[in-house]
Amino acid sequence: MKRINLIAGLLLLTGSASFAQKTGTQQQSMGQLIDEQFNFAAKQYKVLDKNIPAGLTPQSYDAKKNKLVAYDIKWWCSGFYSGSLWYIYEQTKEAEIKNAAEKALKVIESNQYFSGNHDLGFMMFCSFGNAYRLTANPAYKSVIDNSAASLAKRYRPEIESIQSWDKSKYWKCPVIIDNMMNLEMLNWVSDKGGDAKYKEIAVKHSNTTLKNHFRPDFSSYHVVDYDLTTGKVFRKATWQGAASCSAWARGQAWALYGFTMMYRATEDHKYLDQAKGIAHFILNHPNLPADKIPFWDFDAPKIPYADRDASAGAITASALLELAQYTTATEKKEFISSAETMIRSLATPVYRAKLGENGGFLLLHSTGALPLNSEIDVPLIYADYYFLEALGRYKKWYL
Ligand code: GLY
């Protein structure tokens, strides 16, 4: 932990150029860097694959106990492992990786009938969505169709949103900004000949989020809690951020990715304008370090010594690469070059693990939920997933 804090301070003082000189990555072409990362990932994930207990999905690694942290398949992250393997397979075409990806799909297949949270998009589209994209296996499509039906059960017409978590002592009807990410699966199913109602839900949810989740500077609240009896906002708060009024870094990344994806799905310019506003909020924020990997919250106490969130960097990079596709001139250049800085930073030894270390995960230094004292400065499976996605997107669109 001390190491990254020290580096955070250094980066803020010295800028990314000298950092890159120290690490040597700036000399490498993006083509070389991307190929190297995928070749590394194929080897590293074979290490990870050996340690996964049957029926569970890998989440993180406890360095002190030298033990893989693996969770039940109902956890929101259960689809990222197979999704990461599919991204690696797409580039390397290794049969062993494909076998592992198929095996990981089997583990989570029954989630298609689960409707206990709003995370079905993360769980089933990052996994089965990529599997179908690469294989066109109709069995995968049917799993995705069923998953969309399960997710749609959480749509609440009273508030025109999908309910994120169930009612509890903390919340009445909470909707979190992360929920934007689950809409891609709904759009996809409608666009592939499924019921049009799924995309209608995605659009309604996005419009409600646009109305209630954002502040004038384009930063977003993490949680908006609704009262289903009145259909009105009950309160705006946070769960994983530093404060209700703060800008939790991963939340801003989900918002950026989600509205960019909604523009792709609908061509509605208000989503594009929102995504651009969010991008400028992130990229112009005075607390964004020179290596462009955010602190866990843009308003975190202890900046510049606060923990980073590599996952927020990876998600933001991937989203910016797509947003750049829909923009022109200076803005496009800024989005691509910022994403490139993020990717190059994540590929340095500061963030990228060595072969055989880190429990087989690719990236170090993510933060899951600091206020809950959970997953602080650790590898997280979704950081790897969006890093791989960003690498693949850069290669497909910009090489
Ligand atoms: N969706 C939960 C998180 O980003 O931590």
CSV table of C-alpha atoms and ligand atoms in Angstrom, one decimal:
chain,number,residue,atom,x,y,z
A,1,MET,CA,0.0,0.0,0.0
A,2,LYS,CA,2.8,2.4,0.9
A,3,ARG,CA,4.4,1.9,-2.5
A,4,ILE,CA,1.4,3.1,-4.5
A,5,ASN,CA,0.8,6.0,-2.2
A,6,LEU,CA,4.3,7.1,-2.6
A,7,ILE,CA,4.0,6.8,-6.3
A,8,ALA,CA,0.7,8.7,-6.2
A,9,GLY,CA,2.5,11.6,-4.6
A,10,LEU,CA,5.4,11.4,-7.1
A,11,LEU,CA,3.0,11.3,-10.0
A,12,LEU,CA,1.1,14.4,-8.9
A,13,LEU,CA,4.4,16.2,-8.6
A,14,THR,CA,6.3,15.0,-11.7
A,15,GLY,CA,3.7,14.1,-14.3
A,16,SER,CA,3.4,11.0,-16.5
A,17,ALA,CA,6.3,11.5,-18.8
A,18,SER,CA,9.0,10.9,-16.3
A,19,PHE,CA,6.9,8.0,-14.9
A,20,ALA,CA,6.8,6.5,-18.3
A,21,GLN,CA,10.6,6.9,-18.7
A,22,LYS,CA,11.1,5.1,-15.4
A,23,THR,CA,9.0,2.2,-16.5
A,24,GLY,CA,10.0,2.1,-20.1
A,25,THR,CA,6.5,1.5,-21.5
A,26,GLN,CA,6.2,4.8,-23.4
A,27,GLN,CA,8.8,3.5,-25.8
A,28,GLN,CA,6.7,0.6,-26.8
A,29,SER,CA,4.1,0.9,-29.6
A,30,MET,CA,0.5,0.3,-28.5
A,31,GLY,CA,0.4,-2.7,-30.9
A,32,GLN,CA,3.4,-4.3,-29.1
A,33,LEU,CA,2.0,-3.4,-25.7
A,34,ILE,CA,-1.4,-4.9,-26.4
A,35,ASP,CA,0.0,-8.2,-27.8
A,36,GLU,CA,2.3,-8.5,-24.8
A,37,GLN,CA,-0.6,-7.9,-22.4
A,38,PHE,CA,-2.7,-10.6,-24.0
A,39,ASN,CA,0.1,-13.1,-24.1
A,40,PHE,CA,0.8,-12.4,-20.5
A,41,ALA,CA,-2.9,-12.7,-19.6
A,42,ALA,CA,-3.1,-16.1,-21.3
A,43,LYS,CA,-0.3,-17.4,-19.1
A,44,GLN,CA,-1.4,-15.6,-15.9
A,45,TYR,CA,-5.0,-16.9,-16.2
A,46,LYS,CA,-3.8,-20.5,-16.3
A,47,VAL,CA,-2.3,-19.8,-12.9
A,48,LEU,CA,-5.6,-18.3,-11.7
A,49,ASP,CA,-7.6,-21.2,-13.2
A,50,LYS,CA,-5.8,-23.8,-11.1
A,51,ASN,CA,-6.8,-22.3,-7.8
A,52,ILE,CA,-10.6,-21.8,-8.2
A,53,PRO,CA,-12.7,-24.0,-5.9
A,54,ALA,CA,-15.4,-25.9,-7.7
A,55,GLY,CA,-18.7,-24.0,-8.1
A,56,LEU,CA,-17.3,-20.6,-7.1
A,57,THR,CA,-16.0,-17.7,-9.2
A,58,PRO,CA,-12.7,-15.8,-8.6
A,59,GLN,CA,-13.0,-12.3,-7.2
A,60,SER,CA,-9.7,-11.3,-5.6
A,61,TYR,CA,-6.5,-12.5,-3.9
A,62,ASP,CA,-5.6,-12.2,-0.2
A,63,ALA,CA,-1.8,-11.6,-0.4
A,64,LYS,CA,-1.3,-12.0,3.4
A,65,LYS,CA,-2.9,-15.4,3.4
A,66,ASN,CA,-1.7,-16.3,-0.1
A,67,LYS,CA,-5.2,-17.4,-0.9
A,68,LEU,CA,-7.6,-16.8,-3.7
A,69,VAL,CA,-10.8,-15.1,-2.7
A,70,ALA,CA,-13.7,-16.8,-4.6
A,71,TYR,CA,-17.4,-16.1,-4.2
A,72,ASP,CA,-20.8,-17.7,-4.8
A,73,ILE,CA,-22.2,-17.3,-8.3
A,74,LYS,CA,-24.9,-14.9,-7.1
A,75,TRP,CA,-22.3,-12.3,-6.5
A,76,TRP,CA,-22.4,-9.5,-9.0
A,77,CYS,CA,-18.9,-10.3,-10.3
A,78,SER,CA,-19.5,-13.9,-11.3
A,79,GLY,CA,-19.5,-13.3,-15.1
A,80,PHE,CA,-16.2,-11.4,-15.3
A,81,TYR,CA,-13.9,-14.4,-15.2
A,82,SER,CA,-15.4,-16.2,-18.2
A,83,GLY,CA,-15.7,-12.8,-19.9
A,84,SER,CA,-12.0,-12.1,-19.4
A,85,LEU,CA,-11.2,-15.6,-20.7
A,86,TRP,CA,-13.3,-14.9,-23.8
A,87,TYR,CA,-11.4,-11.6,-24.4
A,88,ILE,CA,-8.1,-13.5,-24.1
A,89,TYR,CA,-9.3,-16.3,-26.3
A,90,GLU,CA,-10.4,-13.7,-29.0
A,91,GLN,CA,-6.8,-12.5,-29.3
A,92,THR,CA,-4.8,-15.7,-28.7
A,93,LYS,CA,-7.1,-18.4,-30.0
A,94,GLU,CA,-5.7,-20.8,-27.5
A,95,ALA,CA,-7.9,-23.9,-27.0
A,96,GLU,CA,-7.0,-24.2,-23.3
A,97,ILE,CA,-8.3,-20.7,-22.7
A,98,LYS,CA,-11.5,-21.5,-24.6
A,99,ASN,CA,-12.0,-24.6,-22.5
A,100,ALA,CA,-11.6,-22.6,-19.3
A,101,ALA,CA,-14.0,-20.0,-20.6
A,102,GLU,CA,-16.6,-22.7,-21.4
A,103,LYS,CA,-16.1,-24.3,-18.0
A,104,ALA,CA,-16.6,-21.0,-16.2
A,105,LEU,CA,-19.9,-20.4,-18.1
A,106,LYS,CA,-21.2,-23.7,-16.9
A,107,VAL,CA,-20.6,-22.6,-13.3
A,108,ILE,CA,-22.8,-19.6,-13.6
A,109,GLU,CA,-25.4,-20.8,-16.1
A,110,SER,CA,-28.2,-21.2,-13.5
A,111,ASN,CA,-28.0,-17.4,-12.8
A,112,GLN,CA,-30.2,-16.9,-15.9
A,113,TYR,CA,-33.2,-17.5,-13.6
A,114,PHE,CA,-32.0,-15.4,-10.8
A,115,SER,CA,-33.7,-12.0,-10.0
A,116,GLY,CA,-32.4,-11.3,-6.5
A,117,ASN,CA,-30.4,-8.2,-7.7
A,118,HIS,CA,-30.0,-5.9,-10.7
A,119,ASP,CA,-26.6,-7.3,-11.7
A,120,LEU,CA,-27.8,-9.8,-14.3
A,121,GLY,CA,-26.2,-7.7,-17.1
A,122,PHE,CA,-22.8,-7.8,-15.5
A,123,MET,CA,-23.2,-11.5,-14.6
A,124,MET,CA,-24.7,-12.8,-17.8
A,125,PHE,CA,-23.8,-10.4,-20.6
A,126,CYS,CA,-20.1,-10.0,-19.9
A,127,SER,CA,-19.9,-13.8,-19.9
A,128,PHE,CA,-22.5,-15.3,-22.2
A,129,GLY,CA,-22.6,-12.1,-24.3
A,130,ASN,CA,-19.0,-12.4,-25.3
A,131,ALA,CA,-19.3,-16.2,-25.7
A,132,TYR,CA,-22.1,-15.7,-28.2
A,133,ARG,CA,-20.3,-12.9,-30.0
A,134,LEU,CA,-17.3,-15.2,-30.6
A,135,THR,CA,-19.1,-18.5,-31.2
A,136,ALA,CA,-22.7,-17.8,-32.3
A,137,ASN,CA,-23.7,-20.8,-30.2
A,138,PRO,CA,-27.6,-20.6,-30.0
A,139,ALA,CA,-27.5,-22.1,-26.5
A,140,TYR,CA,-25.7,-19.0,-25.2
A,141,LYS,CA,-28.3,-16.7,-26.8
A,142,SER,CA,-31.1,-18.6,-25.0
A,143,VAL,CA,-29.3,-18.0,-21.7
A,144,ILE,CA,-29.0,-14.3,-22.4
A,145,ASP,CA,-32.7,-14.1,-23.4
A,146,ASN,CA,-33.7,-15.8,-20.1
A,147,SER,CA,-31.4,-13.5,-18.1
A,148,ALA,CA,-33.0,-10.4,-19.7
A,149,ALA,CA,-36.4,-11.7,-18.6
A,150,SER,CA,-35.1,-12.2,-15.1
A,151,LEU,CA,-33.7,-8.7,-14.9
A,152,ALA,CA,-36.9,-7.2,-16.3
A,153,LYS,CA,-38.7,-8.5,-13.2
A,154,ARG,CA,-37.0,-5.8,-11.2
A,155,TYR,CA,-38.4,-3.0,-13.3
A,156,ARG,CA,-40.6,-0.7,-11.2
A,157,PRO,CA,-43.1,1.3,-13.4
A,158,GLU,CA,-43.8,3.6,-10.4
A,159,ILE,CA,-40.3,5.1,-10.7
A,160,GLU,CA,-39.5,4.0,-14.3
A,161,SER,CA,-36.4,2.3,-13.1
A,162,ILE,CA,-34.9,-1.1,-12.4
A,163,GLN,CA,-34.6,-1.6,-8.6
A,164,SER,CA,-31.0,-2.3,-7.8
A,165,TRP,CA,-31.1,-3.9,-4.3
A,166,ASP,CA,-34.0,-5.2,-2.3
A,167,LYS,CA,-35.7,-3.1,0.4
A,168,SER,CA,-33.6,-3.2,3.6
A,169,LYS,CA,-33.1,-1.3,6.9
A,170,TYR,CA,-31.0,1.1,4.8
A,171,TRP,CA,-33.1,1.6,1.7
A,172,LYS,CA,-36.7,1.7,0.4
A,173,CYS,CA,-36.1,1.2,-3.3
A,174,PRO,CA,-32.5,1.9,-4.2
A,175,VAL,CA,-31.2,2.5,-7.7
A,176,ILE,CA,-27.5,2.8,-8.1
A,177,ILE,CA,-25.5,4.4,-10.9
A,178,ASP,CA,-23.9,1.1,-11.6
A,179,ASN,CA,-27.2,-0.2,-12.9
A,180,MET,CA,-26.6,1.6,-16.2
A,181,MET,CA,-24.3,-1.2,-17.0
A,182,ASN,CA,-27.0,-3.9,-16.9
A,183,LEU,CA,-29.0,-2.2,-19.7
A,184,GLU,CA,-26.7,-3.3,-22.5
A,185,MET,CA,-28.1,-6.9,-22.2
A,186,LEU,CA,-31.7,-5.6,-22.4
A,187,ASN,CA,-31.0,-3.5,-25.6
A,188,TRP,CA,-29.2,-6.5,-27.1
A,189,VAL,CA,-32.1,-8.9,-26.6
A,190,SER,CA,-34.6,-6.5,-28.1
A,191,ASP,CA,-32.3,-5.7,-31.0
A,192,LYS,CA,-31.8,-9.4,-31.7
A,193,GLY,CA,-35.5,-10.1,-32.3
A,194,GLY,CA,-36.6,-10.4,-28.6
A,195,ASP,CA,-39.4,-8.5,-26.9
A,196,ALA,CA,-39.2,-4.7,-27.5
A,197,LYS,CA,-40.1,-4.1,-23.9
A,198,TYR,CA,-36.6,-4.8,-22.8
A,199,LYS,CA,-35.2,-1.8,-24.7
A,200,GLU,CA,-38.1,0.3,-23.6
A,201,ILE,CA,-37.1,-0.5,-20.0
A,202,ALA,CA,-33.5,0.4,-20.7
A,203,VAL,CA,-34.5,3.8,-22.2
A,204,LYS,CA,-36.9,4.6,-19.3
A,205,HIS,CA,-34.3,3.6,-16.7
A,206,SER,CA,-31.7,5.8,-18.5
A,207,ASN,CA,-34.0,8.8,-18.6
A,208,THR,CA,-34.8,8.5,-14.9
A,209,THR,CA,-31.1,8.2,-14.1
A,210,LEU,CA,-30.4,11.2,-16.2
A,211,LYS,CA,-33.0,13.2,-14.3
A,212,ASN,CA,-32.2,12.2,-10.8
A,213,HIS,CA,-28.6,10.9,-10.5
A,214,PHE,CA,-26.6,13.8,-11.8
A,215,ARG,CA,-25.3,17.1,-10.4
A,216,PRO,CA,-24.8,20.2,-12.6
A,217,ASP,CA,-21.1,19.4,-13.0
A,218,PHE,CA,-22.0,15.9,-14.5
A,219,SER,CA,-20.8,14.0,-11.5
A,220,SER,CA,-23.3,11.5,-10.1
A,221,TYR,CA,-24.7,10.3,-6.8
A,222,HIS,CA,-24.1,6.7,-6.2
A,223,VAL,CA,-27.5,5.8,-4.8
A,224,VAL,CA,-30.9,7.4,-5.4
A,225,ASP,CA,-33.5,5.9,-3.0
A,226,TYR,CA,-37.1,6.1,-4.2
A,227,ASP,CA,-40.4,5.9,-2.4
A,228,LEU,CA,-42.5,3.5,-4.4
A,229,THR,CA,-45.8,4.7,-2.9
A,230,THR,CA,-45.2,8.3,-4.2
A,231,GLY,CA,-42.9,7.5,-7.1
A,232,LYS,CA,-40.6,10.3,-5.8
A,233,VAL,CA,-37.0,10.5,-4.8
A,234,PHE,CA,-36.7,9.8,-1.1
A,235,ARG,CA,-33.0,10.7,-0.8
A,236,LYS,CA,-29.7,10.8,-2.6
A,237,ALA,CA,-26.8,9.0,-0.9
A,238,THR,CA,-23.8,6.8,-1.2
A,239,TRP,CA,-22.8,3.2,-0.3
A,240,GLN,CA,-19.3,2.9,-1.6
A,241,GLY,CA,-18.3,6.5,-2.0
A,242,ALA,CA,-16.6,8.9,0.5
A,243,ALA,CA,-19.8,10.9,1.1
A,244,SER,CA,-23.3,11.4,-0.4
A,245,CYS,CA,-22.0,14.5,-2.2
A,246,SER,CA,-18.7,13.0,-3.4
A,247,ALA,CA,-17.8,11.6,-6.8
A,248,TRP,CA,-17.1,7.9,-6.2
A,249,ALA,CA,-14.6,7.1,-9.0
A,250,ARG,CA,-16.1,3.8,-10.1
A,251,GLY,CA,-19.5,5.3,-10.1
A,252,GLN,CA,-18.4,8.0,-12.5
A,253,ALA,CA,-16.8,5.3,-14.7
A,254,TRP,CA,-20.1,3.2,-14.8
A,255,ALA,CA,-22.0,6.4,-15.7
A,256,LEU,CA,-19.6,7.2,-18.5
A,257,TYR,CA,-19.7,3.7,-19.9
A,258,GLY,CA,-23.4,3.4,-19.5
A,259,PHE,CA,-24.4,6.6,-21.3
A,260,THR,CA,-21.9,5.9,-24.1
A,261,MET,CA,-23.5,2.4,-24.5
A,262,MET,CA,-27.0,3.9,-24.5
A,263,TYR,CA,-26.0,6.3,-27.3
A,264,ARG,CA,-24.8,3.4,-29.3
A,265,ALA,CA,-28.1,1.5,-28.7
A,266,THR,CA,-30.4,4.4,-29.4
A,267,GLU,CA,-28.5,7.2,-31.2
A,268,ASP,CA,-30.3,9.6,-28.8
A,269,HIS,CA,-28.0,12.6,-28.6
A,270,LYS,CA,-28.9,13.5,-25.0
A,271,TYR,CA,-27.1,10.3,-23.9
A,272,LEU,CA,-24.0,11.3,-26.0
A,273,ASP,CA,-24.1,14.8,-24.5
A,274,GLN,CA,-24.3,13.3,-21.0
A,275,ALA,CA,-21.4,10.9,-21.7
A,276,LYS,CA,-19.2,13.7,-23.0
A,277,GLY,CA,-20.0,15.8,-19.9
A,278,ILE,CA,-19.1,12.9,-17.6
A,279,ALA,CA,-15.8,12.4,-19.6
A,280,HIS,CA,-14.9,16.0,-19.2
A,281,PHE,CA,-15.7,15.9,-15.5
A,282,ILE,CA,-13.3,13.0,-15.0
A,283,LEU,CA,-10.5,14.2,-17.3
A,284,ASN,CA,-10.5,17.8,-16.1
A,285,HIS,CA,-10.8,16.9,-12.4
A,286,PRO,CA,-7.9,18.5,-10.4
A,287,ASN,CA,-7.7,15.3,-8.4
A,288,LEU,CA,-7.1,13.0,-11.4
A,289,PRO,CA,-3.5,11.9,-11.0
A,290,ALA,CA,-1.1,12.4,-13.9
A,291,ASP,CA,-1.1,8.7,-14.7
A,292,LYS,CA,-4.9,9.1,-15.0
A,293,ILE,CA,-5.7,6.2,-12.7
A,294,PRO,CA,-8.3,7.7,-10.3
A,295,PHE,CA,-8.2,7.7,-6.5
A,296,TRP,CA,-11.1,5.6,-5.2
A,297,ASP,CA,-13.2,8.7,-4.9
A,298,PHE,CA,-12.4,12.0,-6.5
A,299,ASP,CA,-13.2,13.6,-3.2
A,300,ALA,CA,-11.4,11.0,-1.0
A,301,PRO,CA,-9.8,12.2,2.2
A,302,LYS,CA,-6.0,11.9,2.2
A,303,ILE,CA,-5.5,12.7,-1.5
A,304,PRO,CA,-2.8,12.5,-2.8
A,305,TYR,CA,-2.1,9.6,-0.4
A,306,ALA,CA,-5.5,7.9,-0.9
A,307,ASP,CA,-5.9,4.5,-2.4
A,308,ARG,CA,-6.3,4.2,-6.1
A,309,ASP,CA,-8.9,2.3,-8.0
A,310,ALA,CA,-7.4,0.5,-11.0
A,311,SER,CA,-10.8,-0.8,-11.9
A,312,ALA,CA,-12.1,2.7,-12.3
A,313,GLY,CA,-9.2,3.4,-14.6
A,314,ALA,CA,-9.8,0.3,-16.7
A,315,ILE,CA,-13.6,1.0,-17.0
A,316,THR,CA,-13.0,4.6,-17.9
A,317,ALA,CA,-10.4,3.8,-20.5
A,318,SER,CA,-12.7,1.3,-22.2
A,319,ALA,CA,-15.6,3.7,-22.1
A,320,LEU,CA,-13.5,6.6,-23.5
A,321,LEU,CA,-12.3,4.5,-26.4
A,322,GLU,CA,-16.0,3.9,-27.4
A,323,LEU,CA,-17.0,7.5,-26.8
A,324,ALA,CA,-14.2,8.6,-29.1
A,325,GLN,CA,-15.9,6.7,-31.9
A,326,TYR,CA,-18.8,9.1,-31.6
A,327,THR,CA,-16.8,12.4,-31.3
A,328,THR,CA,-14.5,14.3,-33.6
A,329,ALA,CA,-11.5,16.6,-33.7
A,330,THR,CA,-9.9,17.7,-30.5
A,331,GLU,CA,-12.4,15.9,-28.3
A,332,LYS,CA,-11.8,12.6,-30.0
A,333,LYS,CA,-8.0,13.0,-29.7
A,334,GLU,CA,-8.3,13.8,-26.0
A,335,PHE,CA,-10.5,10.8,-25.3
A,336,ILE,CA,-8.2,8.4,-27.2
A,337,SER,CA,-5.0,9.8,-25.7
A,338,SER,CA,-6.4,9.8,-22.2
A,339,ALA,CA,-7.5,6.2,-22.6
A,340,GLU,CA,-4.0,5.4,-23.9
A,341,THR,CA,-2.4,7.0,-20.9
A,342,MET,CA,-4.7,4.9,-18.6
A,343,ILE,CA,-3.8,1.7,-20.5
A,344,ARG,CA,-0.1,2.4,-20.5
A,345,SER,CA,-0.2,3.2,-16.8
A,346,LEU,CA,-2.1,-0.1,-16.0
A,347,ALA,CA,0.4,-2.0,-18.1
A,348,THR,CA,3.4,-0.8,-16.0
A,349,PRO,CA,4.8,-2.9,-13.1
A,350,VAL,CA,3.1,-0.3,-10.8
A,351,TYR,CA,-0.3,-1.8,-11.5
A,352,ARG,CA,0.3,-5.0,-13.5
A,353,ALA,CA,1.3,-8.1,-11.6
A,354,LYS,CA,4.2,-10.3,-12.4
A,355,LEU,CA,3.7,-13.8,-13.8
A,356,GLY,CA,2.6,-16.3,-11.2
A,357,GLU,CA,2.0,-13.5,-8.6
A,358,ASN,CA,-1.1,-11.8,-7.4
A,359,GLY,CA,-3.1,-15.0,-7.3
A,360,GLY,CA,-3.1,-15.1,-11.1
A,361,PHE,CA,-5.0,-11.8,-11.5
A,362,LEU,CA,-3.6,-9.3,-13.9
A,363,LEU,CA,-3.9,-6.0,-12.1
A,364,LEU,CA,-3.1,-4.7,-8.6
A,365,HIS,CA,-4.5,-1.7,-6.7
A,366,SER,CA,-8.2,-1.7,-7.0
A,367,THR,CA,-10.6,-0.6,-4.3
A,368,GLY,CA,-14.0,-2.3,-4.0
A,369,ALA,CA,-15.7,-0.6,-1.1
A,370,LEU,CA,-13.4,1.4,1.2
A,371,PRO,CA,-16.1,2.8,3.5
A,372,LEU,CA,-17.2,-0.8,4.2
A,373,ASN,CA,-13.6,-1.7,4.8
A,374,SER,CA,-13.8,-4.2,2.0
A,375,GLU,CA,-11.5,-5.0,-0.9
A,376,ILE,CA,-9.0,-2.2,-0.4
A,377,ASP,CA,-5.9,-2.1,-2.6
A,378,VAL,CA,-6.4,-5.6,-4.0
A,379,PRO,CA,-6.8,-7.2,-7.4
A,380,LEU,CA,-10.4,-7.4,-8.6
A,381,ILE,CA,-11.7,-9.6,-11.4
A,382,TYR,CA,-13.6,-6.7,-13.0
A,383,ALA,CA,-10.5,-4.5,-13.2
A,384,ASP,CA,-8.9,-7.3,-15.3
A,385,TYR,CA,-12.1,-7.7,-17.4
A,386,TYR,CA,-12.3,-4.0,-18.4
A,387,PHE,CA,-8.5,-3.7,-18.9
A,388,LEU,CA,-8.7,-6.6,-21.4
A,389,GLU,CA,-11.7,-5.0,-23.0
A,390,ALA,CA,-9.9,-1.7,-23.3
A,391,LEU,CA,-6.9,-3.4,-24.9
A,392,GLY,CA,-9.1,-5.2,-27.4
A,393,ARG,CA,-11.0,-2.0,-28.2
A,394,TYR,CA,-7.8,0.0,-28.8
A,395,LYS,CA,-6.5,-2.8,-31.1
A,396,LYS,CA,-9.8,-3.0,-33.0
A,397,TRP,CA,-10.4,0.7,-33.5
A,398,TYR,CA,-7.2,2.6,-33.3
A,399,LEU,CA,-4.2,0.5,-34.4
B,1,GLY,N1,-21.4,-2.6,-8.9
B,1,GLY,C1,-20.7,-2.6,-7.7
B,1,GLY,C2,-19.4,-1.9,-7.7
B,1,GLY,O1,-19.1,-1.3,-8.7
B,1,GLY,O2,-18.7,-2.0,-6.8
